[in-house]
Amino acid sequence: MKAKKKNCNQGNFLYPDLLKQLNPHHSLLQLAKQIPWQHFDDEFTVYYSEKGRQQNQSGSWSG
């Protein structure tokens, strides 16, 4: 099932922002910021059905 667009502006008080906990100078974090995640979501969405389990965002399964 295709993923629904999430409101990324609203935080969750039960789950602190992960980026605030990580070292912003770490090489893997710098690399992850350069990857166009939306491009992968757009390209892979054709492989997901409208029925069934909802698609995960590509950044969550690869990062």
PDB file of C-alpha atoms in Angstrom:
ATOM      1  CA  MET A   1       0.000   0.000   0.000  1.00  0.00           C
ATOM      2  CA  LYS A   2       1.323   3.432  -0.856  1.00  0.00           C
ATOM      3  CA  ALA A   3       2.565   5.581   1.999  1.00  0.00           C
ATOM      4  CA  LYS A   4       0.553   8.531   3.172  1.00  0.00           C
ATOM      5  CA  LYS A   5       2.298  11.880   3.320  1.00  0.00           C
ATOM      6  CA  LYS A   6       3.281  12.701   6.888  1.00  0.00           C
ATOM      7  CA  ASN A   7       3.292  16.115   8.476  1.00  0.00           C
ATOM      8  CA  CYS A   8       7.014  16.444   9.212  1.00  0.00           C
ATOM      9  CA  ASN A   9       6.601  19.766  11.017  1.00  0.00           C
ATOM     10  CA  GLN A  10       4.867  18.338  14.064  1.00  0.00           C
ATOM     11  CA  GLY A  11       7.032  16.668  16.692  1.00  0.00           C
ATOM     12  CA  ASN A  12       6.112  13.834  19.014  1.00  0.00           C
ATOM     13  CA  PHE A  13       6.678  14.501  22.698  1.00  0.00           C
ATOM     14  CA  LEU A  14       6.991  10.775  23.422  1.00  0.00           C
ATOM     15  CA  TYR A  15       9.701  10.266  20.791  1.00  0.00           C
ATOM     16  CA  PRO A  16      12.443  12.900  20.873  1.00  0.00           C
ATOM     17  CA  ASP A  17      13.849  14.149  17.603  1.00  0.00           C
ATOM     18  CA  LEU A  18      16.570  11.687  16.617  1.00  0.00           C
ATOM     19  CA  LEU A  19      18.609  14.291  14.758  1.00  0.00           C
ATOM     20  CA  LYS A  20      18.998  16.260  17.987  1.00  0.00           C
ATOM     21  CA  GLN A  21      20.561  13.191  19.616  1.00  0.00           C
ATOM     22  CA  LEU A  22      23.071  12.442  16.861  1.00  0.00           C
ATOM     23  CA  ASN A  23      26.440  14.025  16.177  1.00  0.00           C
ATOM     24  CA  PRO A  24      25.817  16.422  13.246  1.00  0.00           C
ATOM     25  CA  HIS A  25      29.447  16.040  12.124  1.00  0.00           C
ATOM     26  CA  HIS A  26      29.303  12.239  11.786  1.00  0.00           C
ATOM     27  CA  SER A  27      30.137  11.164   8.232  1.00  0.00           C
ATOM     28  CA  LEU A  28      27.123   8.838   7.861  1.00  0.00           C
ATOM     29  CA  LEU A  29      24.726  11.554   8.987  1.00  0.00           C
ATOM     30  CA  GLN A  30      26.294  13.970   6.511  1.00  0.00           C
ATOM     31  CA  LEU A  31      25.884  11.369   3.754  1.00  0.00           C
ATOM     32  CA  ALA A  32      22.245  10.697   4.692  1.00  0.00           C
ATOM     33  CA  LYS A  33      21.475  14.410   4.380  1.00  0.00           C
ATOM     34  CA  GLN A  34      22.810  14.413   0.797  1.00  0.00           C
ATOM     35  CA  ILE A  35      20.673  11.490  -0.411  1.00  0.00           C
ATOM     36  CA  PRO A  36      17.485  12.561  -2.228  1.00  0.00           C
ATOM     37  CA  TRP A  37      15.086  10.324  -0.249  1.00  0.00           C
ATOM     38  CA  GLN A  38      11.982  11.762  -1.906  1.00  0.00           C
ATOM     39  CA  HIS A  39      13.338  10.658  -5.291  1.00  0.00           C
ATOM     40  CA  PHE A  40      13.500   7.040  -4.057  1.00  0.00           C
ATOM     41  CA  ASP A  41       9.981   7.266  -2.638  1.00  0.00           C
ATOM     42  CA  ASP A  42       8.700   8.598  -5.958  1.00  0.00           C
ATOM     43  CA  GLU A  43      10.476   5.906  -7.995  1.00  0.00           C
ATOM     44  CA  PHE A  44       9.492   2.948  -5.788  1.00  0.00           C
ATOM     45  CA  THR A  45       5.859   3.954  -5.301  1.00  0.00           C
ATOM     46  CA  VAL A  46       4.886   2.291  -8.607  1.00  0.00           C
ATOM     47  CA  TYR A  47       5.726  -1.097  -7.067  1.00  0.00           C
ATOM     48  CA  TYR A  48       3.233  -0.707  -4.224  1.00  0.00           C
ATOM     49  CA  SER A  49      -0.441  -1.556  -4.428  1.00  0.00           C
ATOM     50  CA  GLU A  50      -3.297   0.595  -3.207  1.00  0.00           C
ATOM     51  CA  LYS A  51      -4.319  -2.381  -1.008  1.00  0.00           C
ATOM     52  CA  GLY A  52      -2.520  -4.086   1.856  1.00  0.00           C
ATOM     53  CA  ARG A  53       0.078  -2.938   4.342  1.00  0.00           C
ATOM     54  CA  GLN A  54       1.236   0.639   4.090  1.00  0.00           C
ATOM     55  CA  GLN A  55       4.591   1.370   2.446  1.00  0.00           C
ATOM     56  CA  ASN A  56       7.478   2.464   4.683  1.00  0.00           C
ATOM     57  CA  GLN A  57       9.288   5.674   3.879  1.00  0.00           C
ATOM     58  CA  SER A  58      12.609   4.843   2.168  1.00  0.00           C
ATOM     59  CA  GLY A  59      14.617   6.848   4.671  1.00  0.00           C
ATOM     60  CA  SER A  60      13.303   4.744   7.520  1.00  0.00           C
ATOM     61  CA  TRP A  61      14.332   1.378   6.091  1.00  0.00           C
ATOM     62  CA  SER A  62      17.663   2.441   4.637  1.00  0.00           C
ATOM     63  CA  GLY A  63      18.825   4.963   7.209  1.00  0.00           C
TER      64      GLY A  63
END
